[in-house]
Coordinates of C-alpha atoms in Angstrom, one line a residue:
Chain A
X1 CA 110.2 103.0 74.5
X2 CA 109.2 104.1 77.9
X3 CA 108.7 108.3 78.2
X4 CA 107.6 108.7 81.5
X5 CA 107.8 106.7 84.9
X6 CA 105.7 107.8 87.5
X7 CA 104.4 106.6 90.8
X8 CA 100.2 105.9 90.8
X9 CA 99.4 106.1 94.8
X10 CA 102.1 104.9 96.8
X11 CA 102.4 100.8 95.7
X12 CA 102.4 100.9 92.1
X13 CA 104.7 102.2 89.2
X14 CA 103.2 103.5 86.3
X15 CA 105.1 103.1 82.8
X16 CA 104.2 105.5 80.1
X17 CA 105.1 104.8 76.5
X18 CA 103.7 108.0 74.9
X19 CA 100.9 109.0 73.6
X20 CA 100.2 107.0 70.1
X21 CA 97.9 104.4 70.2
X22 CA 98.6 101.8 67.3
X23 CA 100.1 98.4 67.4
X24 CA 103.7 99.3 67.7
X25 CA 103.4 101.3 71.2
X26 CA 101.5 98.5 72.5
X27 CA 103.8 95.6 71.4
X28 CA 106.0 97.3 73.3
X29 CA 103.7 97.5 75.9
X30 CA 103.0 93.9 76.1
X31 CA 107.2 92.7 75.8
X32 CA 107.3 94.3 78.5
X33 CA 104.8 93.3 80.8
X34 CA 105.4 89.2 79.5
X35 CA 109.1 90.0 80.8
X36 CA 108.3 91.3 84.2
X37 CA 106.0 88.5 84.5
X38 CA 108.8 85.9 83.3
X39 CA 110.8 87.4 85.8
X40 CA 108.2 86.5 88.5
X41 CA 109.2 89.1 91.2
X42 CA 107.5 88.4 94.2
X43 CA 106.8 91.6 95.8
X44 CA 105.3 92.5 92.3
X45 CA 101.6 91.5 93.3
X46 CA 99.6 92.6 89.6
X47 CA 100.2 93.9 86.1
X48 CA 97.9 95.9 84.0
X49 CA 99.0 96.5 80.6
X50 CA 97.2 98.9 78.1
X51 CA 97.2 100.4 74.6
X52 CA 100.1 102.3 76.3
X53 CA 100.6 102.2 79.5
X54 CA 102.0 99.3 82.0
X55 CA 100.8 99.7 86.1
X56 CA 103.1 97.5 88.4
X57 CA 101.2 97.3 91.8
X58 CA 103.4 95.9 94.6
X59 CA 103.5 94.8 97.9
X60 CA 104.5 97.8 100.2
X61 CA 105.3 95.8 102.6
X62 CA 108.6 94.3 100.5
X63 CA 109.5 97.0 98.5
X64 CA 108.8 100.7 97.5
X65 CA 108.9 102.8 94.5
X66 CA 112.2 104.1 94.2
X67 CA 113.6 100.1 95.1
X68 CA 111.7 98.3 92.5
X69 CA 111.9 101.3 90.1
X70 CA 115.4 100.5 90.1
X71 CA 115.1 96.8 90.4
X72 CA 113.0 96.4 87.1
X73 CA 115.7 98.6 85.2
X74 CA 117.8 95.8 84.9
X75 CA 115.4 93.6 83.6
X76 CA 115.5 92.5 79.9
X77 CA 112.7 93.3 77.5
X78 CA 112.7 90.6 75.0
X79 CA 111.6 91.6 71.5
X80 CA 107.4 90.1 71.1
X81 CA 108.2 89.0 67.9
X82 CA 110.6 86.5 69.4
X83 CA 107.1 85.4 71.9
X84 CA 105.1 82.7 70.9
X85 CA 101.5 84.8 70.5
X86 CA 98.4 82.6 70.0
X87 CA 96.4 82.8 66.6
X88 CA 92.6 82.0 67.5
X89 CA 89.9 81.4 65.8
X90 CA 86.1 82.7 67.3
X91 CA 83.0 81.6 65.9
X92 CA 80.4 84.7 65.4
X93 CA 77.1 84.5 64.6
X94 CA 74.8 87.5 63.5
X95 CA 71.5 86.0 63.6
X96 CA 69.0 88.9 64.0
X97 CA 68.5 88.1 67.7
X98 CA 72.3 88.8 68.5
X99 CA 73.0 91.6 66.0
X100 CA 71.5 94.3 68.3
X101 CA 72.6 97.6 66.8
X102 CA 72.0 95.9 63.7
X103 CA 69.8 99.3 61.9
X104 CA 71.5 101.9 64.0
X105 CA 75.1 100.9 62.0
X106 CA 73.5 100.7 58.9
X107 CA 72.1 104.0 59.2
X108 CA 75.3 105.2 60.3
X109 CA 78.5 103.7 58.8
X110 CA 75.9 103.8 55.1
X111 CA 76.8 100.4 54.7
X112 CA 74.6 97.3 54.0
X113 CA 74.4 94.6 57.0
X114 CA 76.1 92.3 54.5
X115 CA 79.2 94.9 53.8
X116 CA 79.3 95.7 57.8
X117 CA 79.7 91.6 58.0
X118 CA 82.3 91.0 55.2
X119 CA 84.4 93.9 56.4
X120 CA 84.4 92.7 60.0
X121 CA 85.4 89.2 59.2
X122 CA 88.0 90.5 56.3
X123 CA 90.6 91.3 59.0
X124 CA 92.5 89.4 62.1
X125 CA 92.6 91.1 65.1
X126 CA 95.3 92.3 67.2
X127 CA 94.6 91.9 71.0
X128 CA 95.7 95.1 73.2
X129 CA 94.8 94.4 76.6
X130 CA 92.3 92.5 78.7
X131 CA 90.1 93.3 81.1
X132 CA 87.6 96.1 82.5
X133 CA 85.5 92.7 83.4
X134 CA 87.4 89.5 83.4
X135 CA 88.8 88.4 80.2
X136 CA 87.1 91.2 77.7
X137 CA 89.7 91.2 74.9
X138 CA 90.5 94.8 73.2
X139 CA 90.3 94.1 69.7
X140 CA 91.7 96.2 66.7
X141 CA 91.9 98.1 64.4
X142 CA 88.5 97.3 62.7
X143 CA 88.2 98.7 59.2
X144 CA 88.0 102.4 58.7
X145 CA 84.6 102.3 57.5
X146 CA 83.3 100.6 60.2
X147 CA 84.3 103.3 63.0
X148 CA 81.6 104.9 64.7
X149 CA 80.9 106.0 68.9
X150 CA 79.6 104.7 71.7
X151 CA 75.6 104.4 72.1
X152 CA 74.8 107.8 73.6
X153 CA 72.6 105.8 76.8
X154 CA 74.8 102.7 77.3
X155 CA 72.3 99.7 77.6
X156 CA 72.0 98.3 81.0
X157 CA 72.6 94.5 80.5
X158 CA 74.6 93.7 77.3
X159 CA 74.3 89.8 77.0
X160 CA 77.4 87.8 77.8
X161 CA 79.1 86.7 74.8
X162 CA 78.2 89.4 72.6
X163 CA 80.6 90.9 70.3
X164 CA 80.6 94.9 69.9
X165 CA 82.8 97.3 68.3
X166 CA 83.8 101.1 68.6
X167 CA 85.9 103.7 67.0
X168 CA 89.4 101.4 66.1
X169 CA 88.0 98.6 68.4
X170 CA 86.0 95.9 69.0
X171 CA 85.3 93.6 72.4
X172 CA 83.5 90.8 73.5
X173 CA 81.7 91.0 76.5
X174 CA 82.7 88.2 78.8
X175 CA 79.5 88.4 81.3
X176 CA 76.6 90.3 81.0
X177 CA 77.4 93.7 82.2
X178 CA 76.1 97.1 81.4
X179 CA 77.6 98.6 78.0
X180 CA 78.2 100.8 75.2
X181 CA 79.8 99.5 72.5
X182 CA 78.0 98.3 69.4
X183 CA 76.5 95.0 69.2
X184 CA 77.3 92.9 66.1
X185 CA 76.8 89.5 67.1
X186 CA 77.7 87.0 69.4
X187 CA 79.6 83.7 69.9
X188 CA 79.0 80.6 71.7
X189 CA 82.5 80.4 73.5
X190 CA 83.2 80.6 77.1
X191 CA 86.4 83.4 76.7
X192 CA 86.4 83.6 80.7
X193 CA 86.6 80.1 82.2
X194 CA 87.9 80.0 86.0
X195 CA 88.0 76.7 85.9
X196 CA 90.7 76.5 84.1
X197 CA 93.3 77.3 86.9
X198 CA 96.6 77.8 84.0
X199 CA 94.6 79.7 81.6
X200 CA 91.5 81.1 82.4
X201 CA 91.2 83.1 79.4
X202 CA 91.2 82.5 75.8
X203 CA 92.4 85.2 74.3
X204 CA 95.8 87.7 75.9
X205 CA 97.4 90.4 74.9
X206 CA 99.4 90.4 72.1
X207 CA 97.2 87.2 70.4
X208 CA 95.6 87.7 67.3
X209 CA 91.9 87.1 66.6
X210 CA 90.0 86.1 63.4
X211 CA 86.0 85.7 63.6
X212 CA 84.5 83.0 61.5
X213 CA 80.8 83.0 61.0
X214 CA 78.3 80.5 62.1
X215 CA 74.4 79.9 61.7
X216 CA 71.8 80.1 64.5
X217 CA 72.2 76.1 64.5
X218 CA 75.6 75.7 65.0
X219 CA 75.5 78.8 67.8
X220 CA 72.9 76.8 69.7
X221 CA 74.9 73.4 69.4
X222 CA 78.4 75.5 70.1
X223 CA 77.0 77.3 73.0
X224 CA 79.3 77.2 76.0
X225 CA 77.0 79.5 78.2
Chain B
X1 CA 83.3 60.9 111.9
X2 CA 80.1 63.4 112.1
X3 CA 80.5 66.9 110.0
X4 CA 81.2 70.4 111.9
X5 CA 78.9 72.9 110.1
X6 CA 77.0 75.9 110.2
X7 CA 73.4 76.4 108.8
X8 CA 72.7 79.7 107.4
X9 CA 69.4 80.8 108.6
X10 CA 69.9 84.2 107.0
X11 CA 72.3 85.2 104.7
X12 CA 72.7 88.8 105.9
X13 CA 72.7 91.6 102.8
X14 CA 76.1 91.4 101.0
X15 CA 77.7 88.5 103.3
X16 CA 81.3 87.1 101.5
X17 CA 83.7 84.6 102.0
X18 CA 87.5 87.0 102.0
X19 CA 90.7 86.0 102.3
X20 CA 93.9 88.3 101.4
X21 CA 93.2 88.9 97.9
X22 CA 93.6 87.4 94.7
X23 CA 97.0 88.0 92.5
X24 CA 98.4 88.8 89.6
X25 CA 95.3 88.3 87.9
X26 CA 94.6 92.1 87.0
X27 CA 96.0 91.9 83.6
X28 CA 92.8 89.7 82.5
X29 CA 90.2 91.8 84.1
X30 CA 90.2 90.5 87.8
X31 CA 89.9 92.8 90.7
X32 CA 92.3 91.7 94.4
X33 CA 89.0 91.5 96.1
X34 CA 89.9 90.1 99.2
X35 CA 89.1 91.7 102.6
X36 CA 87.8 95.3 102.8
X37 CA 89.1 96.1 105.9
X38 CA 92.6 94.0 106.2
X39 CA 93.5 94.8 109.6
X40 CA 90.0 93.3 111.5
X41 CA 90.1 90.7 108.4
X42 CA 93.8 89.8 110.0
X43 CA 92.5 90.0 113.6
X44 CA 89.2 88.3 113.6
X45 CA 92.0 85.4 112.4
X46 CA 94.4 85.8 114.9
X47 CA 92.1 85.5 117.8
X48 CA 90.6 82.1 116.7
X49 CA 94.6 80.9 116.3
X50 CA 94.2 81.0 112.3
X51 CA 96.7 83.1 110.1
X52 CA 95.1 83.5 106.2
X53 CA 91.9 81.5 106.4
X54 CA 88.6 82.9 104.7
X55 CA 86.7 84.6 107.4
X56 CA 82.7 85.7 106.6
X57 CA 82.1 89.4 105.4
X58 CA 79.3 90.8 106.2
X59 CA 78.2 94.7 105.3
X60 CA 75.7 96.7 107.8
X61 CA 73.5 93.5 108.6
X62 CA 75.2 90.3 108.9
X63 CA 74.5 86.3 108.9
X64 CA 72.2 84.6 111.4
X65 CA 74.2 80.8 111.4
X66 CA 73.2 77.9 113.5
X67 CA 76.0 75.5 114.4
X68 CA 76.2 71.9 114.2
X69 CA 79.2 69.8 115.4
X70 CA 81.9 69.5 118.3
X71 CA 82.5 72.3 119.9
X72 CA 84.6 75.1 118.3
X73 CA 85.7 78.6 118.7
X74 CA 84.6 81.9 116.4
X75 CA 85.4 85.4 117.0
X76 CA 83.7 88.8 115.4
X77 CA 85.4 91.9 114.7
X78 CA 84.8 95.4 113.4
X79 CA 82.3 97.7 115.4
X80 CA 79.5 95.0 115.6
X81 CA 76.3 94.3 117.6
X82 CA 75.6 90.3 117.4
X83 CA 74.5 88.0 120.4
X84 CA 74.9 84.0 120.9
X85 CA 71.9 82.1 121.9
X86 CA 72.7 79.0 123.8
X87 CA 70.6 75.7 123.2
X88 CA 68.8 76.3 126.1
X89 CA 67.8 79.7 125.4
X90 CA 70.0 81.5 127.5
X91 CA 71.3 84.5 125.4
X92 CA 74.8 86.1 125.6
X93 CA 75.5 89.5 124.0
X94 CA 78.5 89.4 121.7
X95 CA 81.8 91.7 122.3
X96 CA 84.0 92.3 118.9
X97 CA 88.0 91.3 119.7
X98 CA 86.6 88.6 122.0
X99 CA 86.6 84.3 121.2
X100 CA 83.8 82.6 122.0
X101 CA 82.6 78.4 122.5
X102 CA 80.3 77.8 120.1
X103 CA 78.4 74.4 120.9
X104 CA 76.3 71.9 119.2
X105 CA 73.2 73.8 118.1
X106 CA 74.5 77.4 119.3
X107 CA 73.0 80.2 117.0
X108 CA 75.2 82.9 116.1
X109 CA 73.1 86.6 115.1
X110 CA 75.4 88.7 113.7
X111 CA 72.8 91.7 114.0
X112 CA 74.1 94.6 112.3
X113 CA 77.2 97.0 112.0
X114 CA 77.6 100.0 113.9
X115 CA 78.2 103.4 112.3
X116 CA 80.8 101.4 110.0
X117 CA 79.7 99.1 107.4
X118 CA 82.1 95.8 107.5
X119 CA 82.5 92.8 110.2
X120 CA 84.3 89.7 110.0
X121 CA 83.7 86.3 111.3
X122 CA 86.4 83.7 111.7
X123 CA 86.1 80.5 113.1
X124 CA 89.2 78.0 114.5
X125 CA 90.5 76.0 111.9
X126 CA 88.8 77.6 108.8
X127 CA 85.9 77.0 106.4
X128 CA 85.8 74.0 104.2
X129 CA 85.7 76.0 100.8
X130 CA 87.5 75.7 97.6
X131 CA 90.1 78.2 96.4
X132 CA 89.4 79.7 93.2
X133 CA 92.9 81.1 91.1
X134 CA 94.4 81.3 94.1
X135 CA 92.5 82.7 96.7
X136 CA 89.4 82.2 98.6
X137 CA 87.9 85.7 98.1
X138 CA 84.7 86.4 96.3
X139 CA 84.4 88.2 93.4
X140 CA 80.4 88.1 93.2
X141 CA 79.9 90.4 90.1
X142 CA 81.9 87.5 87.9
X143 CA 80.4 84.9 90.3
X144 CA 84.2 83.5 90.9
X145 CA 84.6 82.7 94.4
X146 CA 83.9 79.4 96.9
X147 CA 80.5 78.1 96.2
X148 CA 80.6 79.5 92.6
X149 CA 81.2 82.9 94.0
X150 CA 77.9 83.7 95.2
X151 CA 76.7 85.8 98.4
X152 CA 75.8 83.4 101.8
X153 CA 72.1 82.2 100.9
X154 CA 69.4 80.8 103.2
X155 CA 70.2 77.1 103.9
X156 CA 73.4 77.0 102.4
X157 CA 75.8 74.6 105.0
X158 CA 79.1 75.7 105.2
X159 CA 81.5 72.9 106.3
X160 CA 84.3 73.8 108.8
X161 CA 87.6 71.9 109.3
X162 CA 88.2 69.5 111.6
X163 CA 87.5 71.5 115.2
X164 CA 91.0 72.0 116.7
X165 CA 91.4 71.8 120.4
X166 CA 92.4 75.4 120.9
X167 CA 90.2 76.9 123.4
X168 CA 92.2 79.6 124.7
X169 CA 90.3 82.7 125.6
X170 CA 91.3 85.4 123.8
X171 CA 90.6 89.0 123.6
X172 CA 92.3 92.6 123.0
X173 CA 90.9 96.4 123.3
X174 CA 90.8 97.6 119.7
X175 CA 88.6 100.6 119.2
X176 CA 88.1 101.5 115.6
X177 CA 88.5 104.7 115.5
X178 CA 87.3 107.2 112.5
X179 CA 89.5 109.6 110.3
X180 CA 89.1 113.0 110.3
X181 CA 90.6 112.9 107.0
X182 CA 91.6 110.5 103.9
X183 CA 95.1 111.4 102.8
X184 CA 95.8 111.2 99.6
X185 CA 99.0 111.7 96.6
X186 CA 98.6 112.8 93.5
X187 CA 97.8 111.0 90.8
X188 CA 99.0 111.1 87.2
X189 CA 95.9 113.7 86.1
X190 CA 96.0 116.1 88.6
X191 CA 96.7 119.1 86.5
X192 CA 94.0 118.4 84.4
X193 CA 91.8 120.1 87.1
X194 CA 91.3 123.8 87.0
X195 CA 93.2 125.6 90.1
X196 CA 89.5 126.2 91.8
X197 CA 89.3 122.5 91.2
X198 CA 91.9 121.6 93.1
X199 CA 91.3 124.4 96.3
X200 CA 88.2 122.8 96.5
X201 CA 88.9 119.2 96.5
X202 CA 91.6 119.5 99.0
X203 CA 89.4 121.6 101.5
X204 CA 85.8 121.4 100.8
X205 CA 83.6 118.7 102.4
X206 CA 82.7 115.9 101.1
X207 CA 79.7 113.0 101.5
X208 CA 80.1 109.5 100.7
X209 CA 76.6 108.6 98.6
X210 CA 74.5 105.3 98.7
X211 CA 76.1 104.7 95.7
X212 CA 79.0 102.6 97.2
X213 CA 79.1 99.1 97.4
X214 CA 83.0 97.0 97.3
X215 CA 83.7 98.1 93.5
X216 CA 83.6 101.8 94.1
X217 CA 82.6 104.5 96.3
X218 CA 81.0 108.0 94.8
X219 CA 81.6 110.9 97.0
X220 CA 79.7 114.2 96.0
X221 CA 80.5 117.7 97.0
X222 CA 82.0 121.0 94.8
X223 CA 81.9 120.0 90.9
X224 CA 85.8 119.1 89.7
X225 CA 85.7 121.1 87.1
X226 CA 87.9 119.4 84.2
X227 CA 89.6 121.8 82.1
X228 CA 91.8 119.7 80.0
X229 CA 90.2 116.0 78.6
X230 CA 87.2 114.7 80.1
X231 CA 88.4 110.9 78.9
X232 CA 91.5 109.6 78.6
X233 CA 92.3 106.6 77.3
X234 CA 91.8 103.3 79.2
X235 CA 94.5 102.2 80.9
X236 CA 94.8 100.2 84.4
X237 CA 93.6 101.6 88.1
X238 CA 94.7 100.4 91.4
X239 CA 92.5 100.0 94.4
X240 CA 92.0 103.7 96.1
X241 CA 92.4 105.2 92.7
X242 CA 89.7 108.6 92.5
X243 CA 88.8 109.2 89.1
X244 CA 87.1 112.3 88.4
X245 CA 84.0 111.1 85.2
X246 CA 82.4 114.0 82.6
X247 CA 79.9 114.5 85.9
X248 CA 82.4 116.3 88.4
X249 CA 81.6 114.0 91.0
X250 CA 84.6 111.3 92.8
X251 CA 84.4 107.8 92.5
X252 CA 87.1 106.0 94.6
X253 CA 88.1 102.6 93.2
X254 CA 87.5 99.9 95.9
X255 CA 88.3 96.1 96.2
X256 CA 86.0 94.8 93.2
X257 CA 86.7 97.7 90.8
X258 CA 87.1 97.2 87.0
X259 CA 90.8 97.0 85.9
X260 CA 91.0 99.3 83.6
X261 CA 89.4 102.6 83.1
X262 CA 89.4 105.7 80.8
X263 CA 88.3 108.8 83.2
X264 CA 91.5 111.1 84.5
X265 CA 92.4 110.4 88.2
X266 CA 92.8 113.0 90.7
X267 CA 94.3 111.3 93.0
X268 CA 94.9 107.6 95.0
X269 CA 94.0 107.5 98.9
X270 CA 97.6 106.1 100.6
X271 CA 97.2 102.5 101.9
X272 CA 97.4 103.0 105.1
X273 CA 94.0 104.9 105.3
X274 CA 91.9 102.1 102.9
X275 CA 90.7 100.4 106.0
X276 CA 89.3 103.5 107.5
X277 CA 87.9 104.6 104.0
X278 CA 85.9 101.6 103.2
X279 CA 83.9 101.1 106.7
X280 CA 82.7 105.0 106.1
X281 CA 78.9 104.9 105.5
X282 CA 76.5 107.0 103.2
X283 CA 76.2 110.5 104.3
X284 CA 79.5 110.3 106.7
X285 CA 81.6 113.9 105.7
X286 CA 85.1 113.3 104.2
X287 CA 87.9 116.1 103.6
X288 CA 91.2 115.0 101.7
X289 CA 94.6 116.0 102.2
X290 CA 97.7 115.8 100.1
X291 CA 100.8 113.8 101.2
X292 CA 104.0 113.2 99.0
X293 CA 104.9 109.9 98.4
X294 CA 108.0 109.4 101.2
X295 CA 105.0 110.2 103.6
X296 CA 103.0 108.2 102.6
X297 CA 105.4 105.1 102.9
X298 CA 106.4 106.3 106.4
X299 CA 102.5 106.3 107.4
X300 CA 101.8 103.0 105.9
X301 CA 105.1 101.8 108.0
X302 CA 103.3 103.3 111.3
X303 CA 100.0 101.2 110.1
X304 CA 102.0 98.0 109.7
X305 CA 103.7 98.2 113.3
X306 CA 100.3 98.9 115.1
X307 CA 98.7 96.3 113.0
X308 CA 101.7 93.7 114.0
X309 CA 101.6 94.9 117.6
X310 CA 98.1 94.1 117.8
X311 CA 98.3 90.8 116.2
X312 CA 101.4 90.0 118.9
X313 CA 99.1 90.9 122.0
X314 CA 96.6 88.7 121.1
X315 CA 99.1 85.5 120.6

């Protein structure tokens, strides 16, 4: 469970649940940030899950750290298999135009564009955490032959809605914004929507993802922009 | 019934609508934006009789605004120069902490900040805009914010509510003073900085660069040398948060950073000094120095009562 709890500044508490990144440590991660926000405190003002690490930011003006410290002690983790997590279902298409890094892969995972595409859409994908920009899902773990690093120059404008992956990971980049990751493809959906005041994103921690492929056609008649 | 509205004749160079901050919403990616500088965010408020209404942030050069409409009152606050030109020409200089009568084709040129590099603008009653999750504040780089999150722009008209009857003058002496220095407490990398590191960030000088905008502020001075793990991995940041990247060189998360990021922190800058932090401009000289956590709550306790008293004086 929790290994470490330490204060980050002097309004926020910072959980650590060790150092292994995998899906256990951040299930974990992720029954415990949808308790504390079931539990709706109201001097908590933010939560930031990752792969393993929970920040509560509060309002210094209500609490401090050694009060709420103590406060969210007593607060039940519920077990995440016992949470109803979303399935959901993205449509991908890797027409040339969109599958950007498209030689570079090939060169370097020794894989055929064909085998990089069946081995990406082979698997579902377990979200770890959102955000970085609003609503960019942290996907994993992609197959181990499809794990490479980061473009050495990131580009400068990745389009929105492009689909990318690195080492154990892959993202979607919910607005244009500058990047490194590998580009695959993109889909047509509209992940970060803040127009939808319940829900603006699609996909939250602790959902699973599965990629279906589409042609250029359907991408242009899908497209949410 | 005839609209109350300004024109804007010139949107300024990174001029906002801020409220508060937006919550609970860091968990999908969304920064608390709000208000740079909370405490003349909270008083430009006070002294037109609103409490948490959007007021107009404006960086270095602000809005020029014509007004249209019954009168009403505005007020401007930070360490401002900006002048009201009457309908019949006659020109008033602007003073900061001070409401004035804005009437019926009054223009309203916010000129330019002083030394410091946010102002606010408040007007009685409000702006007419829409709240986005929550909260009024603009979050331009994901265009979510009132009028689809964008900056001011030339011609836009910005609705206010209906003009109250307050017409109280009001007006307090606030002078914003600087900091010599920006306290700080550890933060959960520290000792992955050599101990030469360390000396040197807590007593060397350092200059805030042009690279600083509301995400993020990139101070330069000795190299931080890193003698542990140049990346960690991503987890989440809080505003004030100094991350120390493969270069050596300090960013300081501001109001608009990015939620999460994978470069060890040095340290976080206490709350109580943000306000100061963020109206520093390129080239000002910044040291830090190292507080423990109990002193930093007692300092941020000091910060609250002055900020209270001041709101109380101008009631």
């Amino acid at each position: 469970m929790i290994k470490n709890i330490l204060n980050l500044g002097d309004s926020s508490i910072y959980y650590d649940f060790g150092e292994q990144i995998n899906k256990e440590t951040n299930k974990k991660v992720i029954s415990f940030f949808n308790s504390l926000k079931k539990a709706n405190l109201e001097e908590i003002i933010n939560l930031t899950p990752s792969y393993n690490k929970l920040i509560v930011s509060f309002d210094l003006k209500k609490t401090n750290f050694i009060e709420l410290k103590k406060k969210i002690k007593d607060i039940k983790t519920s077990n995440i298999d016992e949470q109803k997590n979303k399935k959901i279902e993205i449509p991908i298409c890797f027409d040339e135009e969109f599958f950007l890094d498209k030689e570079r892969l090939i060169k370097k995972l020794k894989l055929s564009a064909e085998e990089i595409l069946e081995k990406y859409l082979n698997k579902s994908y377990f979200c770890y955490m959102t955000g970085f920009v609003a609503g960019m899902p942290f996907l994993g773990d992609i197959s181990k032959e499809l794990r490479t690093d980061r473009l050495k120059t990131p580009r400068l404008k990745v389009p929105k809605g492009s689909v990318g992956i690195t080492e154990q990971f892959s993202n979607i980049y919910t607005f244009e914004s500058p990047g490194g990751w590998n580009i695959i493809g993109k889909t047509p959906y509209k992940i970060f929507n803040s127009n939808n005041k319940a829900n603006p994103v699609l996909i939250n921690p602790g959902d699973n993802v599965h990629f279906f492929p589409i042609s250029k056609n359907e991408f242009l008649k899908l497209d949410e922009k | 019934m005839k609209s109350n509205f300004f024109e804007v004749l010139r949107p300024g160079i990174n001029s906002t609508f801020q409220d508060l901050g937006r919550e609970n919403f860091y968990h999908i990616g969304l920064p608390f934006s709000g208000a740079m500088d909370n405490r003349n965010y909270l008083l430009s408020n006070t002294l037109v009789n609103n409490k948490y209404e959007a007021a107009i942030e404006f960086a270095y050069q602000g809005p020029l605004l014509k007004y249209y409409g019954k009168s009403t009152v505005i007020a401007v606050t930070g360490d401002v120069n900006f002048s009201i030109t009457k309908k019949n020409k006659k020109l008033i200089n602007g003073e900061c902490y001070k409401n004035y009568v804005l009437e019926n084709e009054d223009e309203l040129d916010i000129i330019s900040t002083n030394k410091s590099v946010y102002g606010y603008l408040s007007v009685s009653g409000g702006f007419v805009l829409e709240k986005i999750l929550n909260s009024y504040s603009t979050f331009s780089r994901a265009k979510i914010g009132p009028f689809k999150g964008e900056k001011l722009f030339v011609n836009q008209k910005i609705l206010i509510n209906k003009t109250s009857d307050f017409k109280t003058q009001k007006k307090i002496k606030y002078v914003n003073t600087k900091i010599e220095y920006i306290r700080i407490i550890k933060a959960t990398n520290f000792d992955f900085f050599s101990k030469k590191a360390v000396e040197n960030f807590l007593n060397k000088e350092f200059i805030v660069t042009k690279l600083t905008d509301r995400m993020g502020m990139r101070i330069k001075g000795p190299i931080i040398e890193n003698i542990k793990e140049k990346n960690i991995r991503s987890e989440g940041i809080v505003k004030g948060t100094i991350q120390i990247p493969p270069d050596g060189d300090p960013i300081i998360m501001l109001s608009d950073h990015g939620t999460i990021g994978g470069y060890p922190k040095i340290g976080v800058v206490i709350s109580a000094d943000y306000d100061k932090l963020v109206q520093l401009v390129p080239n000002t000289k910044i040291k830090f120095k190292l507080v423990n956590l109990p002193e930093a709550e007692k300092i941020y306790e000091i910060y609250r009562l002055e900020t209270d008293n001041l709101i109380n004086q101008i009631k």
